[in-house]
Amino acid sequence: MNMEEQINQLREALRKHNYNYYVLDNETISDYDFDIKLKELQKLEEAHPEFYDANSPTLRVGGEITKNFNTVKHDFRMYSLANSYSKEDLEDWETRIKKLVDGAVEYTCELKYDGASISLTYENGALLRAVTRGDGYQGDEVTANIKTINSIPLKLKSDFPKRFDIRGEIVLPFEGFNKMNEERIEAGEEPYRNPRNTASGSLKLQDSSEVARRPLDCLLYHIVGERLPINTQFESLEKARDWGFKVPAIAKVAKSLKEVFEFVDYWDVHRHDLPYETDGVVVKVNSLFQQEEMGYTAKSPRWAIAYKFKAEQAVTVLNEITYQVGRTGAITPVANLEPVELAGTIVKRASLHNADQIEKLDIRVGDTVFVEKGGEIIPKIVKIDLELRNPNSQPTQYSTHCPECNTELVRQEGDAKHFCPNVDGCPPQIMGRIQHFISRKAMDIDGLGSETVALLVENGLIKNYADLYELTVEQILPLERMAEKSAENLVAGVEISKQIPFERVLFALGIRYVGETVAKKLAKHYKNIEGLANATEEELINVDEIGDVIAKSVIGFFTSEENIETIERLKSYGVQLEISQEELANQTNKLEGKIFVVSGVFTKVSRNELKKLIEQNGGKVSSSISKKTSYVVAGENMGPSKKAKAESLEVSIITEDDFLILIS
Ligand code: AMP
Ligand code: ZN
């Protein structure tokens, strides 16, 4: 087998496993083996750029940056849908359309997925481009981002037409959405409000590898093109599925409106069991011939209509507004409601998000309110029944002081939320920071759960995470429910945490906006806590991927005397506040400010080792040659197109040996 065949075979195998897993939900390879195969393909592709394929499975991981999204005209307009809210509306619709055609009319019923619509163009069985809906005539080209969505086929199977557009909805299933939010809360960031907005925001992210990290899915429902081999909407769904698209099997043909109503009634209840959000049913005339006869209004097809489910609502009374304090001091107002049943659960609380939201709703204690369970996981208050309002009620005054420590709240410009500035004396902040410090991804201290932390804080044994390192078994033993064994485990767990590497310690400190990834970046760049503590805002912003919000937060953290003292103490106990000697020994600044592109096969070091060496010496690795590239390190079989590009841009091409001399 020659190299090209070998590469194609790997691509084909990966495509198949990917399809089985993401489209059919049927795993046919372990994650580990998949990864090995993917890495192997990456290696071969890098060594043989002449066999480049814009739709290779290796592109799923992203990495392409789009600064400005191109505007692209749709070949076929993307229409809206007319809405209906009742069975009478549907009956009226049927009366109207039946006048436009002869004979019986059948329908296809589908669910209306709640996400961001997308139009994908395929040519010769390969994804050519992906364009957002925009104004319906033209949208933004987001192909690089779309390629990272695993359920979208990059290559089709079976008997697909030469060129066509297929439309669908990009959705963010609940499970992945919740997981993303847990991670954001860990990092002290505001959680995303709902899956739909998060999905549509994802399409316009500049860094496609960021999109790749989001567990997006794409559900397809409409094919458009010239002279397609399809006669009905239902058939087009089946064909799309054959070609490799993810098309939910929920769709049904209905011979009459009565059957449409059955579908609607069934899914109004059962949609809550689906992994993604839906907000209605789309009813379409099944025959494409009849569709054409019926045509379009200025905005939407006459042959289709959306039936919107009523968001489940309940009416109840607002008893009280309380305020919650998070680990970062952020205040969240909470509506405490008279308990009421909604979509099968008893609701007692709803988030009011922030002061603006309260003002917008003009919500007051004693009000009769409508709560709704929409995309949000926590129910929200959508409306107030003003007729039932007590005429003497007064507008809500947002709390001016912290409910936990009575410190005056502050709200910085640009922040939606109020904060309690009493960082060191406010119990939930103290507790929250310690809990974050010991959490699994941070210091991972065994034998210390949140109840024990609360116990230790309440008994005055610890006030901050540095105090953990002075705890003794004798001190802990007298506490309630504390057996000798657990006391010993706790102290041992604290001792072991002194081995946790610097990057995780940095994450554990709980600096706002410094999540796991940012902590890694900062640890690598500054190498020790002193370096970071002394960095100016400008220097911080110059670090790759660090923006001014993070920079300000880091500066703020190190201006606090208490924080400096805590860090001094951690250091004295032996907590890792610099990267290990081993790592340090390999690090230099020799290549600082230099951008490298690596191409070809090397003899002394592997490609990955080469990349590591570049980064360890302060350089940056980029995948494509541009004017900014400082050097191309060329091995054997460097791709001819890369070579030509480097030459035309006058970028120096150096050998593996030249490179090794550069860093020696
Ligand atoms: P609206 O945004 O309320 O005008 O609804 C129209 C949108 O519904 C379309 O642009 C699609 O993005 C979306 N949609 C979701 N599911 C379907 C479906 N099964 N068929 C057609 N459109 C759908
Ligand atoms: Zn407070």
XYZ file of C-alpha atoms and ligand atoms in Angstrom:
688
model
C 0.000 0.000 0.000
C 1.419 3.384 -0.866
C 1.347 6.401 1.417
C -1.693 8.016 -0.153
C -3.715 4.830 0.204
C -2.570 4.424 3.774
C -3.670 7.957 4.642
C -7.019 7.519 2.932
C -7.628 4.247 4.666
C -7.022 5.826 8.055
C -9.317 8.718 7.204
C -12.030 6.315 6.134
C -11.722 4.241 9.323
C -11.863 7.322 11.548
C -14.830 8.688 9.639
C -16.689 5.463 10.163
C -16.054 5.264 13.903
C -16.971 8.893 14.218
C -20.232 8.355 12.344
C -21.101 5.301 14.430
C -20.511 7.170 17.635
C -21.903 10.626 16.979
C -24.667 9.939 14.472
C -25.766 6.414 15.327
C -24.869 6.635 19.009
C -23.117 3.280 18.735
C -19.522 3.151 19.912
C -17.291 0.918 17.770
C -13.844 1.846 19.088
C -12.430 2.921 22.438
C -11.553 6.587 22.920
C -7.990 5.531 23.409
C -7.708 3.609 20.154
C -9.480 6.368 18.297
C -6.940 8.835 19.624
C -4.031 6.661 18.600
C -5.406 6.366 15.062
C -6.067 10.105 14.895
C -2.534 10.906 16.045
C -1.149 8.496 13.486
C -3.116 10.219 10.743
C -2.025 13.636 11.974
C 1.567 12.516 11.786
C 1.226 11.174 8.268
C -0.634 14.251 7.071
C 1.991 16.559 8.477
C 4.698 14.566 6.808
C 2.780 14.468 3.519
C 1.116 17.787 2.996
C 0.732 16.885 -0.672
C -2.184 14.647 0.320
C -3.984 17.481 2.105
C -7.736 17.105 2.389
C -9.899 20.007 3.575
C -12.329 17.462 5.025
C -9.964 15.136 6.845
C -11.124 13.906 10.283
C -8.048 15.574 11.776
C -9.741 18.952 11.200
C -12.328 18.116 13.845
C -10.014 19.311 16.604
C -10.046 22.850 15.243
C -7.242 25.358 15.532
C -8.132 27.675 12.677
C -8.696 31.273 13.731
C -11.269 33.394 11.901
C -10.952 37.120 12.598
C -13.671 38.230 10.212
C -16.391 35.953 8.975
C -17.088 36.340 5.254
C -20.582 37.211 4.147
C -21.894 34.628 1.716
C -25.071 34.736 -0.348
C -27.263 31.650 0.052
C -27.934 29.822 -3.237
C -31.476 29.325 -1.968
C -33.103 31.702 0.429
C -33.530 30.604 4.048
C -37.115 31.385 4.965
C -38.739 31.853 8.376
C -41.674 29.807 9.524
C -45.141 31.087 10.255
C -46.203 30.316 13.818
C -49.365 28.873 15.269
C -50.371 28.459 18.874
C -53.588 26.476 18.796
C -55.359 23.723 16.947
C -57.711 26.320 15.468
C -54.689 28.073 13.963
C -53.690 24.800 12.315
C -57.198 24.243 11.006
C -57.239 27.725 9.475
C -53.920 27.009 7.862
C -55.211 23.777 6.353
C -58.264 25.536 4.928
C -56.012 28.140 3.266
C -53.544 25.733 1.689
C -56.123 23.208 0.492
C -57.525 25.904 -1.776
C -54.158 26.121 -3.527
C -53.892 22.498 -4.681
C -56.031 19.664 -5.938
C -56.465 16.405 -4.077
C -55.576 15.202 -0.612
C -52.792 16.769 1.415
C -50.476 14.746 3.655
C -48.113 16.210 6.198
C -44.757 15.461 7.729
C -44.534 16.277 11.422
C -41.124 17.049 12.908
C -39.974 18.527 16.134
C -38.831 22.118 16.148
C -35.326 22.024 17.554
C -34.347 25.107 19.477
C -30.861 26.176 18.453
C -29.169 28.130 15.690
C -30.014 27.395 12.077
C -27.277 26.566 9.619
C -27.049 25.896 5.898
C -24.457 23.374 4.730
C -23.434 23.137 1.104
C -22.093 19.812 -0.196
C -20.420 19.345 -3.522
C -19.328 15.966 -4.840
C -20.024 14.478 -1.445
C -17.789 16.811 0.540
C -18.695 19.691 2.820
C -17.961 22.857 0.879
C -19.121 25.523 3.280
C -21.374 26.270 6.226
C -23.264 29.534 6.439
C -25.418 30.982 9.218
C -28.927 32.086 8.412
C -28.182 35.813 8.623
C -31.039 37.767 7.080
C -32.150 34.760 5.036
C -30.519 36.029 1.828
C -26.959 36.016 3.081
C -25.166 34.860 6.212
C -21.714 34.430 7.722
C -19.444 31.668 6.593
C -18.484 29.606 9.646
C -17.096 26.499 7.956
C -13.991 26.088 10.130
C -16.119 26.132 13.272
C -18.752 23.808 11.850
C -16.164 21.204 10.887
C -15.442 20.630 14.562
C -18.996 19.379 15.177
C -18.633 15.626 15.148
C -22.099 14.685 13.937
C -21.762 16.758 10.764
C -20.372 14.547 7.999
C -17.390 16.005 6.161
C -17.759 13.298 3.504
C -21.024 11.690 2.449
C -21.903 8.105 1.700
C -24.314 6.379 -0.647
C -25.942 8.050 -3.706
C -25.857 11.752 -2.890
C -26.601 14.447 -5.500
C -23.695 16.367 -7.014
C -24.513 19.607 -5.241
C -27.147 20.584 -2.685
C -27.745 22.571 0.482
C -28.957 20.958 3.647
C -30.386 22.909 6.546
C -30.485 22.050 10.171
C -30.208 23.296 13.665
C -27.057 23.468 15.760
C -28.031 22.525 19.295
C -26.242 22.118 22.590
C -27.698 19.092 24.402
C -28.517 19.635 28.082
C -25.882 17.277 29.418
C -22.982 19.020 27.734
C -24.444 22.419 28.543
C -24.639 21.601 32.238
C -21.093 20.286 32.233
C -19.810 23.475 30.603
C -21.573 25.514 33.246
C -20.130 23.477 36.099
C -16.687 24.233 34.746
C -17.454 27.925 34.447
C -18.725 28.105 37.996
C -15.509 26.361 39.126
C -13.516 29.088 37.426
C -15.589 31.792 39.086
C -17.289 32.751 35.820
C -20.965 33.498 35.190
C -22.721 30.369 33.943
C -24.356 30.503 30.509
C -28.077 31.199 30.675
C -29.449 28.726 28.162
C -28.351 26.168 25.564
C -29.792 27.982 22.558
C -27.886 31.236 22.982
C -24.733 29.349 23.857
C -25.041 27.248 20.697
C -25.568 30.250 18.470
C -22.767 32.183 20.178
C -20.434 29.246 19.576
C -20.774 29.559 15.800
C -19.111 32.958 15.809
C -16.162 32.187 18.066
C -12.871 33.134 16.465
C -10.930 30.114 17.670
C -12.310 26.917 16.202
C -10.543 24.774 18.807
C -12.731 26.502 21.381
C -15.779 25.433 19.346
C -14.381 21.897 19.220
C -14.436 21.809 23.026
C -18.164 22.559 23.095
C -20.339 19.447 22.820
C -22.475 20.787 19.945
C -24.709 18.639 17.803
C -26.450 19.240 14.474
C -29.915 17.942 13.582
C -30.880 18.184 9.909
C -34.343 18.688 8.423
C -34.374 20.233 4.980
C -32.694 19.615 1.633
C -32.702 22.163 -1.173
C -31.161 22.004 -4.634
C -31.862 21.702 -8.335
C -33.442 18.566 -9.783
C -33.083 16.428 -6.678
C -34.167 12.771 -6.724
C -36.758 13.325 -4.007
C -40.557 13.559 -4.058
C -41.618 14.087 -0.474
C -40.335 15.790 2.659
C -40.355 12.471 4.498
C -38.277 10.867 1.778
C -35.774 13.702 1.985
C -35.296 13.005 5.686
C -34.644 9.343 4.914
C -32.222 10.212 2.133
C -30.339 12.649 4.333
C -29.976 9.912 6.899
C -28.627 7.545 4.235
C -26.048 10.080 3.159
C -24.698 10.213 6.704
C -26.554 13.078 8.368
C -28.028 13.025 11.826
C -31.788 13.164 11.348
C -33.887 12.348 14.415
C -36.158 9.371 13.770
C -39.045 11.166 15.451
C -40.590 12.545 12.240
C -43.879 11.035 11.095
C -46.183 11.250 8.127
C -49.694 12.366 9.072
C -52.563 11.657 6.703
C -54.798 14.245 8.324
C -54.776 17.072 10.832
C -56.153 14.627 13.357
C -52.902 12.678 13.130
C -50.955 15.925 13.348
C -52.729 16.714 16.619
C -51.844 13.276 17.961
C -48.200 13.942 17.209
C -48.391 17.362 18.851
C -50.080 16.026 21.989
C -47.631 13.180 22.333
C -44.538 15.337 22.032
C -45.863 18.158 24.159
C -45.413 15.716 27.029
C -42.537 13.512 25.882
C -40.216 16.246 24.650
C -39.053 16.596 28.247
C -37.342 13.213 27.892
C -35.244 14.335 24.927
C -31.566 15.207 25.435
C -31.945 18.559 23.670
C -34.353 21.442 23.721
C -37.417 21.707 21.451
C -40.025 24.419 21.375
C -42.673 23.093 19.056
C -43.624 20.965 16.084
C -43.071 21.874 12.439
C -45.823 20.665 10.141
C -44.877 20.505 6.454
C -46.869 19.498 3.393
C -45.304 16.189 2.477
C -45.474 16.298 -1.319
C -42.737 18.480 -2.802
C -44.876 18.953 -5.877
C -47.687 20.392 -3.761
C -45.137 22.515 -1.876
C -44.130 24.138 -5.125
C -47.739 24.780 -6.049
C -48.337 26.528 -2.751
C -45.216 28.650 -2.865
C -44.089 31.329 -0.433
C -45.263 34.503 1.217
C -42.804 37.390 1.611
C -41.242 35.703 4.633
C -42.144 32.052 4.856
C -43.287 29.005 2.922
C -47.044 28.588 2.710
C -46.536 24.834 2.881
C -45.134 24.748 6.423
C -46.126 26.051 9.820
C -44.623 25.891 13.276
C -46.827 24.944 16.178
C -45.307 26.348 19.363
C -45.625 24.411 22.567
C -46.775 26.476 25.459
C -43.846 26.865 27.794
C -45.001 25.283 30.989
C -46.053 27.963 33.369
C -47.306 28.098 36.886
C -48.748 30.940 38.909
C -47.530 31.549 42.435
C -46.632 34.257 44.924
C -43.270 35.822 45.655
C -42.677 35.547 49.387
C -39.240 37.036 49.706
C -36.129 38.020 47.791
C -32.950 36.701 49.376
C -29.358 37.151 48.295
C -26.786 34.421 47.799
C -23.060 34.997 48.076
C -20.743 32.951 45.877
C -17.107 32.044 46.412
C -15.983 35.094 44.472
C -18.302 37.370 46.448
C -20.781 37.683 43.566
C -24.324 38.276 44.782
C -27.260 36.474 43.171
C -30.780 37.550 44.085
C -33.137 34.623 44.543
C -36.918 34.688 44.418
C -38.373 32.565 47.220
C -41.748 31.406 46.002
C -44.805 29.819 47.460
C -44.098 26.183 46.417
C -45.873 25.264 43.180
C -45.803 22.323 40.790
C -44.261 22.938 37.381
C -43.446 20.330 34.721
C -43.483 17.572 37.286
C -41.316 19.176 39.961
C -42.045 21.407 42.926
C -40.558 24.857 42.407
C -39.672 26.941 45.451
C -37.042 29.266 44.070
C -36.176 31.095 40.889
C -33.048 33.020 40.013
C -33.454 36.741 39.466
C -29.884 37.035 38.120
C -29.050 40.625 39.096
C -30.346 44.081 39.949
C -31.125 44.955 36.331
C -33.359 41.947 35.997
C -35.290 42.918 39.131
C -35.727 46.426 37.825
C -36.813 45.222 34.416
C -39.511 42.987 35.885
C -40.344 45.535 38.600
C -40.935 42.542 40.819
C -42.079 43.150 44.404
C -42.593 40.986 47.446
C -46.210 39.792 47.560
C -46.583 39.881 43.767
C -48.412 37.128 41.929
C -45.917 35.828 39.388
C -45.771 33.484 36.408
C -42.873 31.044 36.516
C -41.770 29.240 33.421
C -39.462 26.351 32.714
C -37.831 27.166 29.433
C -34.358 26.281 28.288
C -32.937 27.334 31.609
C -32.440 24.651 34.146
C -33.566 26.932 36.957
C -37.080 28.226 36.384
C -37.508 31.898 35.698
C -40.108 34.499 36.431
C -41.524 35.777 33.164
C -44.378 38.024 34.168
C -46.156 39.656 37.022
C -49.882 39.860 37.393
C -50.202 43.583 37.993
C -53.929 43.433 38.579
C -53.382 41.391 41.681
C -50.667 43.666 43.032
C -51.242 45.268 46.388
C -51.712 48.998 45.649
C -49.501 49.867 48.609
C -46.541 47.810 47.467
C -43.232 49.567 47.003
C -40.576 48.931 44.341
C -37.902 46.469 45.432
C -34.807 48.081 46.877
C -31.807 45.975 45.962
C -29.902 44.905 49.020
C -27.203 47.416 49.921
C -25.375 45.118 52.335
C -24.085 41.568 52.285
C -26.650 39.186 53.827
C -23.853 37.153 55.399
C -21.429 39.722 56.779
C -23.290 43.005 56.450
C -20.546 44.709 54.444
C -21.704 47.328 51.967
C -21.995 45.837 48.476
C -20.178 47.277 45.493
C -20.930 47.118 41.806
C -18.134 47.898 39.434
C -18.742 49.505 36.103
C -19.444 46.938 33.450
C -20.388 44.250 35.989
C -23.945 43.003 35.968
C -23.549 41.739 39.502
C -23.000 43.286 42.883
C -20.108 41.977 44.983
C -19.371 41.719 48.658
C -15.888 43.206 48.980
C -15.235 41.617 52.384
C -13.187 38.886 50.793
C -11.493 37.769 54.007
C -14.321 38.047 56.468
C -17.410 36.898 54.595
C -18.252 33.278 55.581
C -19.524 31.923 52.237
C -16.522 33.434 50.499
C -14.119 31.943 53.040
C -15.822 28.574 52.829
C -16.191 28.677 49.054
C -12.509 29.457 48.530
C -11.406 26.633 50.781
C -13.785 24.253 49.049
C -12.432 25.281 45.685
C -8.851 24.919 46.950
C -9.343 21.314 48.010
C -11.456 20.288 45.000
C -10.418 17.454 42.731
C -9.027 19.541 39.879
C -7.207 21.830 42.295
C -5.309 20.432 45.335
C -7.396 17.265 45.399
C -7.190 16.869 49.156
C -8.593 13.515 50.210
C -10.532 13.095 53.393
C -11.918 16.600 53.361
C -15.472 17.124 52.160
C -17.549 20.271 52.234
C -19.198 19.355 55.536
C -15.834 18.967 57.221
C -14.722 22.317 55.823
C -17.818 23.941 57.291
C -17.125 22.241 60.621
C -13.523 23.426 60.663
C -14.487 26.988 59.786
C -17.325 27.122 62.320
C -15.034 25.891 65.066
C -12.509 28.554 64.236
C -9.819 26.049 63.261
C -9.319 27.467 59.785
C -9.969 30.851 58.252
C -8.260 30.363 54.924
C -6.681 27.589 52.937
C -3.227 28.212 54.314
C -4.543 27.280 57.756
C -5.155 23.739 56.487
C -1.425 23.151 56.582
C -1.235 23.782 60.340
C -4.045 21.436 61.331
C -3.115 18.613 63.694
C -4.912 15.385 64.524
C -5.272 16.508 68.162
C -7.068 19.673 67.063
C -9.496 17.897 64.797
C -10.356 14.895 66.954
C -12.660 16.683 69.418
C -14.906 17.804 66.537
C -18.287 16.202 66.119
C -18.353 12.975 64.089
C -14.609 12.969 63.647
C -13.073 9.539 64.100
C -9.340 9.079 64.672
C -8.938 7.476 61.278
C -10.618 10.321 59.402
C -8.605 12.902 61.313
C -5.405 11.128 60.304
C -6.553 10.869 56.690
C -7.261 14.542 56.591
C -3.852 15.560 57.862
C -2.175 13.074 55.519
C -4.199 14.371 52.573
C -3.064 17.909 53.298
C 0.550 16.739 53.493
C 0.341 14.939 50.143
C -1.084 18.025 48.458
C 2.332 19.678 48.823
C 3.347 17.648 45.778
C 0.633 19.104 43.541
C 2.333 20.959 40.669
C 2.411 24.744 40.466
C -0.148 25.108 37.691
C -2.787 23.390 39.794
C -1.831 25.357 42.894
C -2.329 28.502 40.835
C -5.786 27.296 39.845
C -6.511 26.377 43.484
C -5.790 29.921 44.700
C -9.176 30.864 43.279
C -8.210 34.020 41.431
C -11.314 35.080 39.575
C -11.252 34.137 35.850
C -8.156 31.995 36.351
C -9.572 28.612 35.421
C -7.592 25.477 34.725
C -6.397 26.459 31.266
C -5.452 30.009 32.157
C -3.582 28.750 35.227
C -1.566 26.422 33.011
C -0.696 29.242 30.633
C 0.357 31.573 33.425
C 2.402 28.910 35.230
C 4.248 28.082 32.066
C 4.917 31.681 31.219
C 5.923 33.048 34.617
C 7.430 29.859 36.041
C 6.929 30.948 39.656
C 4.543 32.918 41.804
C 6.922 35.876 42.220
C 7.111 36.361 38.475
C 3.343 36.408 38.248
C 2.877 38.622 41.303
C 5.225 41.239 39.853
C 3.794 41.263 36.338
C 2.184 44.484 35.148
C -1.180 44.556 33.462
C 0.473 45.233 30.140
C 2.833 42.285 30.464
C -0.036 40.012 31.372
C -2.074 41.031 28.352
C 0.879 40.212 26.179
C 0.793 36.607 27.323
C -0.917 34.449 24.759
C -4.686 34.230 25.327
C -4.730 36.451 28.405
C -7.149 39.359 28.050
C -7.619 42.484 30.118
C -10.331 41.003 32.318
C -8.024 38.230 33.502
C -5.082 40.637 33.759
C -7.047 43.019 35.983
C -8.217 40.182 38.169
C -4.663 38.848 38.643
C -3.350 42.314 39.487
C -6.220 42.771 41.932
C -5.411 39.497 43.649
C -1.780 40.374 44.227
C -2.501 43.873 45.505
C -4.135 42.406 48.582
C -1.794 42.201 51.580
C -3.734 39.240 52.918
C -3.283 37.286 49.719
C 0.448 37.956 49.706
C 0.678 36.793 53.293
C -1.304 33.632 52.535
C 1.004 32.840 49.662
C 4.080 33.408 51.825
C 2.653 30.930 54.270
C 1.872 28.330 51.595
C 5.444 28.683 50.460
C 6.809 28.132 53.953
C 4.824 24.896 54.230
C 6.356 23.572 51.044
C 3.445 23.976 48.605
C 4.702 24.093 45.002
C 4.833 27.719 43.971
C 7.148 27.305 41.038
C 7.372 24.866 38.189
C 9.477 21.824 38.998
C 13.258 21.842 38.605
C 12.921 19.244 35.943
C 10.606 21.368 33.857
C 12.608 24.484 34.608
C 15.878 22.902 33.534
C 14.427 22.455 30.085
C 13.068 25.960 29.759
C 14.747 28.997 28.220
C 13.727 32.241 26.556
C 15.982 31.703 23.598
C 13.177 31.678 21.095
C 11.028 34.351 22.679
C 8.867 36.206 20.181
C 9.668 33.759 17.405
C 6.965 31.897 15.523
C 7.801 28.537 13.965
C 6.156 26.336 11.402
C 7.267 22.713 11.346
C 7.032 20.658 8.169
C 8.323 17.327 6.967
C 9.920 14.309 8.680
C 12.893 14.611 11.037
C 15.650 12.234 11.941
C 17.010 13.306 15.342
C 13.803 14.305 17.064
C 10.159 13.570 16.352
C 7.828 16.294 15.195
C 6.168 16.438 18.574
C 9.503 16.666 20.359
C 10.456 19.453 18.040
C 7.303 21.368 18.863
C 7.860 20.803 22.557
C 11.423 22.108 22.238
C 10.170 25.252 20.542
C 7.682 25.902 23.327
C 10.115 25.058 26.098
C 12.460 27.657 24.706
C 9.813 30.332 24.654
C 8.855 30.112 20.971
C 5.438 29.582 19.442
C 4.355 26.903 17.008
C 1.915 27.789 14.277
C 0.399 25.496 11.687
C 0.394 27.769 8.677
C 3.020 29.988 7.120
C 2.343 33.707 7.088
C 4.286 36.947 7.060
C 4.585 36.649 10.818
C 6.398 33.306 10.661
C 10.018 33.632 11.803
C 11.286 30.223 10.683
C 10.096 27.152 8.902
C 11.863 24.095 10.274
C 11.955 21.785 7.297
C 12.537 18.067 7.461
C 12.561 15.566 4.675
C 9.606 15.589 2.316
C 8.520 19.069 3.193
C 5.332 19.790 1.278
C 5.927 21.624 -2.007
C 3.129 24.110 -1.372
C 4.540 25.029 2.029
C 7.954 25.454 0.501
C 6.647 27.742 -2.227
C 4.735 29.798 0.304
C 7.756 30.200 2.588
C 9.869 31.284 -0.350
C 7.349 33.761 -1.660
C 7.015 35.353 1.794
C 10.791 35.240 2.274
C 10.553 33.276 5.506
C 13.830 31.559 6.446
C 13.770 27.828 5.993
C 16.079 26.022 8.406
C 16.994 22.381 8.911
C 16.619 20.279 12.015
C 20.341 20.737 12.748
C 20.126 24.519 12.353
C 17.294 24.462 14.844
C 19.160 22.385 17.391
C 22.078 24.820 17.178
C 19.648 27.699 17.703
C 18.623 26.339 21.082
C 21.891 24.794 22.186
P -38.557 30.936 13.863
O -37.101 31.194 14.170
O -39.426 30.905 15.080
O -39.062 31.758 12.711
O -38.610 29.427 13.367
C -38.014 29.071 12.158
C -36.785 28.307 12.451
O -37.059 27.076 13.075
C -36.063 27.888 11.217
O -35.280 28.922 10.716
C -35.225 26.753 11.711
O -33.966 27.251 12.132
C -35.938 26.251 12.940
N -36.300 24.836 12.916
C -36.091 23.981 13.941
N -36.524 22.748 13.657
C -37.014 22.785 12.399
C -37.574 21.811 11.530
N -37.753 20.534 11.927
N -37.949 22.208 10.305
C -37.797 23.502 9.896
N -37.260 24.456 10.672
C -36.877 24.122 11.914
Zn -20.145 39.346 52.681
